[in-house]
């Protein structure tokens, strides 16, 4: 069994990241989906062995990967920010890319809105935004074999 914390669109809000430290500590993987990848690197400085950092559309300099395939148990995960797949207008391109790569789960940010969809056998999930503006949210995932359980958590 693997536990994963996913956050996105922190936009420099270090206090919100620090509030999640206990969850980071107990989780097997941490995925930061960009905007701002420097925030992802801030997390990685404390948890380098389990943190994956993805670049977003606001990331200059780009300190992570543009997208990454992550294996957790028997599940392949496509992690991206989402802007390159036009996620504000459609999730079809992201689902197509995930399926092409053999991924059962696709994670994206960019819209600042927590959301879960399933398209053509691919679970597509957005953790929302962990920034200081509006309600903050992150995603908690448990993967056991091929089974995926997701929980969107609102913190403020």
XYZ file of C-alpha atoms in Angstrom, residues 14-69:
56
model
C 5.097 28.543 2.211
C 2.908 28.710 5.323
C 0.288 26.517 3.666
C 2.989 24.035 2.689
C 4.438 23.979 6.197
C 0.953 23.251 7.605
C 1.027 19.946 5.688
C 4.388 18.811 7.050
C 2.945 16.085 9.320
C 1.105 14.606 6.337
C 4.234 14.811 4.165
C 6.210 13.012 6.858
C 3.823 10.042 7.055
C 3.197 9.699 3.290
C 5.127 7.466 0.903
C 5.118 9.990 -1.978
C 4.614 13.735 -2.365
C 3.750 15.230 -5.750
C 3.778 18.984 -6.418
C 2.101 19.752 -9.751
C 3.624 23.159 -10.387
C 2.977 26.835 -9.970
C 5.408 27.184 -8.240
C 8.052 24.466 -8.756
C 10.292 26.327 -6.276
C 7.677 25.382 -3.659
C 8.011 21.771 -4.758
C 11.768 22.044 -4.331
C 11.186 23.523 -0.852
C 9.327 20.299 0.019
C 11.994 18.181 -1.719
C 14.716 19.815 0.384
C 13.116 18.160 3.411
C 11.865 14.959 1.732
C 14.138 14.417 -1.286
C 13.634 10.679 -1.578
C 9.860 10.855 -1.997
C 9.067 14.216 -3.626
C 8.262 14.663 -7.319
C 8.225 18.216 -8.712
C 6.398 19.210 -11.901
C 6.701 22.541 -13.715
C 3.650 24.752 -14.156
C 2.922 27.545 -16.604
C 4.103 30.198 -14.096
C 7.395 28.492 -13.291
C 10.490 30.463 -14.172
C 12.978 29.042 -13.653
C 11.653 25.548 -14.338
C 12.954 23.399 -11.497
C 11.060 20.171 -12.122
C 9.894 17.967 -14.977
C 7.229 19.040 -17.470
C 5.481 15.731 -16.835
C 6.422 12.491 -15.126
C 5.268 8.889 -14.989
